Structures are given as structure tokens and as C-alpha cells.
PDB file of C-alpha atoms in Angstrom:
ATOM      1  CA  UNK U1264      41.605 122.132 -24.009  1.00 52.00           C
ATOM      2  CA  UNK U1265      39.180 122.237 -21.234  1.00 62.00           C
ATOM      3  CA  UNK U1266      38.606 118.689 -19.997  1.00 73.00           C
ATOM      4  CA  UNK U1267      34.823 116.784 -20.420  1.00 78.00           C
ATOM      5  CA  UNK U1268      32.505 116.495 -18.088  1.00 79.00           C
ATOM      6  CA  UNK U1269      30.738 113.500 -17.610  1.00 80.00           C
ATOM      7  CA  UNK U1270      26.983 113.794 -17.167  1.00 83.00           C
ATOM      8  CA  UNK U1271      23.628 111.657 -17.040  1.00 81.00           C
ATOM      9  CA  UNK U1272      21.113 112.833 -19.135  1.00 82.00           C
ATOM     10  CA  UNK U1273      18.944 113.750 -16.037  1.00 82.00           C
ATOM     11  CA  UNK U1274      22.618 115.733 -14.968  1.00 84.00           C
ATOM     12  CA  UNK U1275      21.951 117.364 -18.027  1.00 89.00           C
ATOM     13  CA  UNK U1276      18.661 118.482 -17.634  1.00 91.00           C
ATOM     14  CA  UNK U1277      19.186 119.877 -14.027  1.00 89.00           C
ATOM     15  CA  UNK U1278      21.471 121.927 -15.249  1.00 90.00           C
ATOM     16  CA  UNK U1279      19.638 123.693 -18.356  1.00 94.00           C
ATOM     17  CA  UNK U1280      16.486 124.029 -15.996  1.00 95.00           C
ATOM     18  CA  UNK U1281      19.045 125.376 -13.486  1.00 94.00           C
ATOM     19  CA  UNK U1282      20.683 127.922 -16.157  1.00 95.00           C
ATOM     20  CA  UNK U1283      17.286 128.586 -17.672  1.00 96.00           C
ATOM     21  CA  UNK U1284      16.117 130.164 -13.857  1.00 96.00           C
ATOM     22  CA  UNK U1285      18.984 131.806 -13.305  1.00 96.00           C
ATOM     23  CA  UNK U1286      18.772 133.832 -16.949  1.00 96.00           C
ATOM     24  CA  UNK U1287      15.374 134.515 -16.788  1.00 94.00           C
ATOM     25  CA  UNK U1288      13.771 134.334 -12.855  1.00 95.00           C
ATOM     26  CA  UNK U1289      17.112 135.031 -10.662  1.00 95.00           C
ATOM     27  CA  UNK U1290      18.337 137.660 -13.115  1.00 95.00           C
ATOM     28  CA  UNK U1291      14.716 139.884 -12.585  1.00 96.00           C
ATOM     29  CA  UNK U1292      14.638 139.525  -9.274  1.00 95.00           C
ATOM     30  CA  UNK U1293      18.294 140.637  -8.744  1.00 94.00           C
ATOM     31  CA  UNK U1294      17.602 144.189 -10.929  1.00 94.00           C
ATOM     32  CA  UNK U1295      14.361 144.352  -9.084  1.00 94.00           C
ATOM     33  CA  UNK U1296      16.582 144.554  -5.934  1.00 91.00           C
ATOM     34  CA  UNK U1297      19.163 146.686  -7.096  1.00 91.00           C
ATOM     35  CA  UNK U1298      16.559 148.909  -8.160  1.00 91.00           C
ATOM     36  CA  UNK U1299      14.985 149.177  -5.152  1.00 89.00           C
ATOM     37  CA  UNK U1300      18.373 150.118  -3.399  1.00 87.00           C
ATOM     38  CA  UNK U1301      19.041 152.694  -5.985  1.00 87.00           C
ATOM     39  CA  UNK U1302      15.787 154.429  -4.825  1.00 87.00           C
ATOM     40  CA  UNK U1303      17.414 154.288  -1.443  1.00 81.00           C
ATOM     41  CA  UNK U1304      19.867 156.789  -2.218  1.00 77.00           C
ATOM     42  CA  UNK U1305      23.595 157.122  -1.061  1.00 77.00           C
ATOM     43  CA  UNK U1306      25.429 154.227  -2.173  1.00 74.00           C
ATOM     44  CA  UNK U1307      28.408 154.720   0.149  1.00 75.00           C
ATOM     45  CA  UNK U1308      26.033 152.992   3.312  1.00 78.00           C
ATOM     46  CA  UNK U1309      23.785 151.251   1.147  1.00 81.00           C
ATOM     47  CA  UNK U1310      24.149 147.182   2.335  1.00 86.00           C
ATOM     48  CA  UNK U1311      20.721 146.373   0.448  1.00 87.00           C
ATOM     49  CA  UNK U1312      22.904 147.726  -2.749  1.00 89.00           C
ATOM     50  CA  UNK U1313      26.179 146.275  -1.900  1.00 89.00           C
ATOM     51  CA  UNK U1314      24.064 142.559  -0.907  1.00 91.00           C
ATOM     52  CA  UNK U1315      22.132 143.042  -4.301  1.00 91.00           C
ATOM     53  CA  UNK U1316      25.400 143.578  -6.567  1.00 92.00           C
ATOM     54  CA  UNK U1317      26.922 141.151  -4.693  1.00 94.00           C
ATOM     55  CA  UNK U1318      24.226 138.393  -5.589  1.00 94.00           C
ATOM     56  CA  UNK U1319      24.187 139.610  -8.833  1.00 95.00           C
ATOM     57  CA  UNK U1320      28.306 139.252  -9.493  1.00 95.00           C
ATOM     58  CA  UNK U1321      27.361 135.465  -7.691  1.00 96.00           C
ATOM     59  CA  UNK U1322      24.541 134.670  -9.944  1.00 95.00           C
ATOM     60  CA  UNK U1323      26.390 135.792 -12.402  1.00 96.00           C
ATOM     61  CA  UNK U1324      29.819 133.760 -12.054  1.00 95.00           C
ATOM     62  CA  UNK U1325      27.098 130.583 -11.575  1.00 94.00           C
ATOM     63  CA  UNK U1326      25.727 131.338 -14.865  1.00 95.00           C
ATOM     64  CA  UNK U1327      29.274 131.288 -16.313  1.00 94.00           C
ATOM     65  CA  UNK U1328      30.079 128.339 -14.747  1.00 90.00           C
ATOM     66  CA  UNK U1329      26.843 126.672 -16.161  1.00 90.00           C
ATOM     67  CA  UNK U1330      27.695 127.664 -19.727  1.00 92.00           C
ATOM     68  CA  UNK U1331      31.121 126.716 -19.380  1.00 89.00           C
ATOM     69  CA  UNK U1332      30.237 123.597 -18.135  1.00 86.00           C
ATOM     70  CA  UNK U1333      27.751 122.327 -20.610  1.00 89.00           C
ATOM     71  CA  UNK U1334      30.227 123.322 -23.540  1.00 89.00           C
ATOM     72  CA  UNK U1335      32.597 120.552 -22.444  1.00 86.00           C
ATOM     73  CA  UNK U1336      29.285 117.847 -21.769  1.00 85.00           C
ATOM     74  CA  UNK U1337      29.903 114.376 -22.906  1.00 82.00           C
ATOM     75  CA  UNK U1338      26.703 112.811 -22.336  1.00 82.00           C
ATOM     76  CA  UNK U1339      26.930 109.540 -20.685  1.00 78.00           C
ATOM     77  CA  UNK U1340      24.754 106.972 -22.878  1.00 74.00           C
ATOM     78  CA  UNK U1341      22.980 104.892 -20.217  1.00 70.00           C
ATOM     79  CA  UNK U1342      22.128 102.544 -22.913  1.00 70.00           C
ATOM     80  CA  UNK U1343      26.185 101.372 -23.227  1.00 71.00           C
ATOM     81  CA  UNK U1344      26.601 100.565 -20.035  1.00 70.00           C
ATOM     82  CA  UNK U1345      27.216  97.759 -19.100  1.00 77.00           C
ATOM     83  CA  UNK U1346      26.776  95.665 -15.421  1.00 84.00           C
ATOM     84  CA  UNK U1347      30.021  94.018 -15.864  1.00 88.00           C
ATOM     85  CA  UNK U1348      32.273  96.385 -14.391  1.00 90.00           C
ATOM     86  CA  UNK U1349      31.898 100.066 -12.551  1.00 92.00           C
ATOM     87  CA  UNK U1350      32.018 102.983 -14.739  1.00 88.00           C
ATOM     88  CA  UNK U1351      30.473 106.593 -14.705  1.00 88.00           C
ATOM     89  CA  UNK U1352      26.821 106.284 -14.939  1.00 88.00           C
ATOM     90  CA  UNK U1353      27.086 102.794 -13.333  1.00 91.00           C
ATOM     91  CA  UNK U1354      24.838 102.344  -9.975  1.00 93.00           C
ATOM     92  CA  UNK U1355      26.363  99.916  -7.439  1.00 96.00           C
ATOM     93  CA  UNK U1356      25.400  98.721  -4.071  1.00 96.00           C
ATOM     94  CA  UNK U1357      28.318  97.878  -1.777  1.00 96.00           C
ATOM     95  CA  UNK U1358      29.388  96.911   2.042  1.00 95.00           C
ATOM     96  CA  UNK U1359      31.041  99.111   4.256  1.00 93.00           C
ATOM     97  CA  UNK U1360      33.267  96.311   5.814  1.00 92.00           C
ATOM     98  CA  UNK U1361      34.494  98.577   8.973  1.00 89.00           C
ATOM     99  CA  UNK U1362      30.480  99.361   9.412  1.00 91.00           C
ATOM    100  CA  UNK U1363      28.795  96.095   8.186  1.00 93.00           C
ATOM    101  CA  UNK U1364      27.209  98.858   6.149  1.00 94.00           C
ATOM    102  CA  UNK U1365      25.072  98.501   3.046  1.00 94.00           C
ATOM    103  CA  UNK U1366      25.610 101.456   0.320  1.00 93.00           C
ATOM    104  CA  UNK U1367      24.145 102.427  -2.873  1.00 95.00           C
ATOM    105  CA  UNK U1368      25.550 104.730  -4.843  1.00 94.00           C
ATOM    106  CA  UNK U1369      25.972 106.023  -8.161  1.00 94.00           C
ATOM    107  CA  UNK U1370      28.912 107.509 -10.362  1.00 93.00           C
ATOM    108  CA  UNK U1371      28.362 110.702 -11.807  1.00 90.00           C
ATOM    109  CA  UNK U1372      30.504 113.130 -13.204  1.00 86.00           C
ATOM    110  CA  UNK U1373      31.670 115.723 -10.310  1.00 83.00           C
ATOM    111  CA  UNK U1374      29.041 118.764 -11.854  1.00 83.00           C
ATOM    112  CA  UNK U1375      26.111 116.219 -10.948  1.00 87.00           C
ATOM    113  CA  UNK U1376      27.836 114.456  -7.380  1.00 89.00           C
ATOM    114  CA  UNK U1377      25.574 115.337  -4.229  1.00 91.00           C
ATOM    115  CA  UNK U1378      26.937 112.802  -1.899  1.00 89.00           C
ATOM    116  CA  UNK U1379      23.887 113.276   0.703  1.00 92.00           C
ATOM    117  CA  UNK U1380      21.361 111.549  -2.321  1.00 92.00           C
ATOM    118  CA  UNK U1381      24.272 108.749  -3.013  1.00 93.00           C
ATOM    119  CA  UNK U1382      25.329 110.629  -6.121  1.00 93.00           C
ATOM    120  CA  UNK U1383      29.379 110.254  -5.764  1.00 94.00           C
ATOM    121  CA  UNK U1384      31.403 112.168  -8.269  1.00 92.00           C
ATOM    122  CA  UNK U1385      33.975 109.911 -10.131  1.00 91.00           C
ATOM    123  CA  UNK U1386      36.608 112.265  -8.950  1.00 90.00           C
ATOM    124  CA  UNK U1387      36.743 111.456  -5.420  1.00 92.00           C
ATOM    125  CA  UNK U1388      38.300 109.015  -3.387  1.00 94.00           C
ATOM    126  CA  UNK U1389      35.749 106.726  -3.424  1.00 93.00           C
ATOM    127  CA  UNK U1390      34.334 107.087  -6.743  1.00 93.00           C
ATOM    128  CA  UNK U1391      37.579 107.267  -8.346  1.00 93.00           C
ATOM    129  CA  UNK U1392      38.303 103.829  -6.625  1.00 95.00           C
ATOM    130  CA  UNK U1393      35.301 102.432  -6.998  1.00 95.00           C
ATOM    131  CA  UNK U1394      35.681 102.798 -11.132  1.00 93.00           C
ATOM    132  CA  UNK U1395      36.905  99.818 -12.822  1.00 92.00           C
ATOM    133  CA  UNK U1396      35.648  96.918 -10.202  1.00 94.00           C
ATOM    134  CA  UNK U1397      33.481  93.866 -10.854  1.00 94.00           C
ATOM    135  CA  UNK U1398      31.103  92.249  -8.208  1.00 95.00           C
ATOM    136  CA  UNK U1399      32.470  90.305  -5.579  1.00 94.00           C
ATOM    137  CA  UNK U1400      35.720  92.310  -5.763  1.00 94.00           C
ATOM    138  CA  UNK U1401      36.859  93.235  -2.468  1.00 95.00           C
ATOM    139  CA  UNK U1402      38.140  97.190  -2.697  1.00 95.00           C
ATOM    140  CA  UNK U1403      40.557  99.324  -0.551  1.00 94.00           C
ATOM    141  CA  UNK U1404      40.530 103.107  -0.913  1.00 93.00           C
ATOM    142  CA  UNK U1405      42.379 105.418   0.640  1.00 92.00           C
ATOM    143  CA  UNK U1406      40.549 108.422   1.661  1.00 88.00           C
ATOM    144  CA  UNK U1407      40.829 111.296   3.969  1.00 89.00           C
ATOM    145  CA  UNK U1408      39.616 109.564   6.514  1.00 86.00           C
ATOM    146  CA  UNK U1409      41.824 106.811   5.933  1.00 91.00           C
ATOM    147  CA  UNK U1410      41.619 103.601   4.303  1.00 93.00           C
ATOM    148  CA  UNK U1411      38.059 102.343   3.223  1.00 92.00           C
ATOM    149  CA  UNK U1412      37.134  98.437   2.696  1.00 94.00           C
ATOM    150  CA  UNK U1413      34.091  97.875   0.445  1.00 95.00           C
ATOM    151  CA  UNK U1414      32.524  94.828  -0.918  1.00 95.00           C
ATOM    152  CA  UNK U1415      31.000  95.454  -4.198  1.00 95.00           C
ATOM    153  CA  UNK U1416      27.614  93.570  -3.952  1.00 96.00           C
ATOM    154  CA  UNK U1417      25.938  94.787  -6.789  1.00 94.00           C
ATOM    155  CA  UNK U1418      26.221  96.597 -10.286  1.00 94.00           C
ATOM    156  CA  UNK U1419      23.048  98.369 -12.306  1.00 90.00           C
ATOM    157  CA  UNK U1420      22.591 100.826 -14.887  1.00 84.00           C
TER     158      UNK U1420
END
């Protein structure tokens, strides 16, 4: 059995409007290219053909992943959480003791994590350790760049 994955319902939504653009936008433009390189002749030195198959077999393994994905969704019911301890869905705001650093981030499930907007999936280091903690606990993680003290100041939903 595949395993879940853990989403927000705005996760969710990305991902059908994501799925929906590929089927339906991507998927025209893509034969529209192909097309065009068809019309171009022999397909032994054709790069526009080989580039436009190539994004095609791409958009095509995304859409697959997308599916794939969204059969295994557990929707994470921001209403049930809860501001006691740090769970997926949970937003928390802690300090980066080595930096004297103030962080906010918020546990997603690794199909929604983008790290640069403070979305941290709860399979890595730090969202994995993270998970579980209360405010005021002081938490050591071990990550690839070695060990990481945080401070967690704050839990939200």
C-alpha cells in the first residue's frame, strides 16, 4: 500500500489547479509543438522534435505523479488542530539559537514543502524534529549541516 500524503486543503487545491493546466493548457501546447516539428521534416536532426517529445514524456510523468499523488491524499483538517503541540498543518515560530534567528514555518506534507516560502515538509530533518514539541521546548536536530538548536516560541493553526 502506497503510503498517505499529508496535505492542507490549499496543498490540495494547488495541485488540482496544477493537474487541471497540465491536462488541458500544457498538453495543447506540447502537440502544437510537436506538430510544428513534424512539418519540419527529418526526424533524425530534428532537436525542436526531440525537445518537444521530451517535454511531453516530462509533462507527462508530472501528470502521473499528480494523479498518483492525490489518490493517497489525507486531507489535513485545520479545524483539529490543535496549538498544544507541533503536528502537520501546525504553524510555529521558533529561534535559531546558533543565529539568534527568528523563524516561522509551517509543516506540510513533503508534496506541498517549498522551503524558500517557510513551507517545511514533515519529512525532513527539521520538520521531522520539529513534530511532536510544545512551546518553550528547547529542540536539537541533527541535520546535514549538523546539529540545529531551536527554541520553539510559538504554535498556530
Amino acid at each position: 500500500m502506497a503510503k498517505q500524503v499529508m496535505v492542507t486543503e490549499s496543498g490540495l487545491k494547488k495541485l488540482e489547479q496544477e493537474l487541471e493546466m497540465l491536462k488541458t493548457v500544457k498538453r495543447k501546447e506540447i502537440a502544437e509543438k510537436i506538430k510544428v516539428a513534424l512539418s519540419f521534416g527529418d526526424l533524425s536532426e530534428n532537436s525542436e522534435y526531440d525537445e518537444a517529445k521530451n517535454d511531453q514524456a516530462l509533462m507527462e510523468a508530472r501528470i502521473a505523479e499528480i494523479e498518483a499523488t492525490l489518490k493517497h491524499v489525507k486531507l489535513i483538517d485545520e479545524d483539529e488542530l490543535t496549538t498544544e503541540i507541533i503536528h502537520v498543518g501546525s504553524k510555529v515560530k521558533v529561534r535559531d539559537e546558533e543565529f539568534d534567528e527568528i523563524c516561522d514555518y509551517q509543516i506540510v506534507g513533503s508534496s506541498e514543502a517549498d522551503p524558500t516560502n517557510g513551507l517545511i515538509s514533515d519529512e525532513s530533518p527539521v520538520g521531522r524534529g520539529l513534530l511532536g514539541h510544545k512551546v518553550g521546548e528547547r529542540v536539537e536536530i541533527e541535520t546535514p549541516a549538523g546539529v540545529m538548536v531551536y527554541e520553539v516560541l510559538e504554535i498556530s493553526k
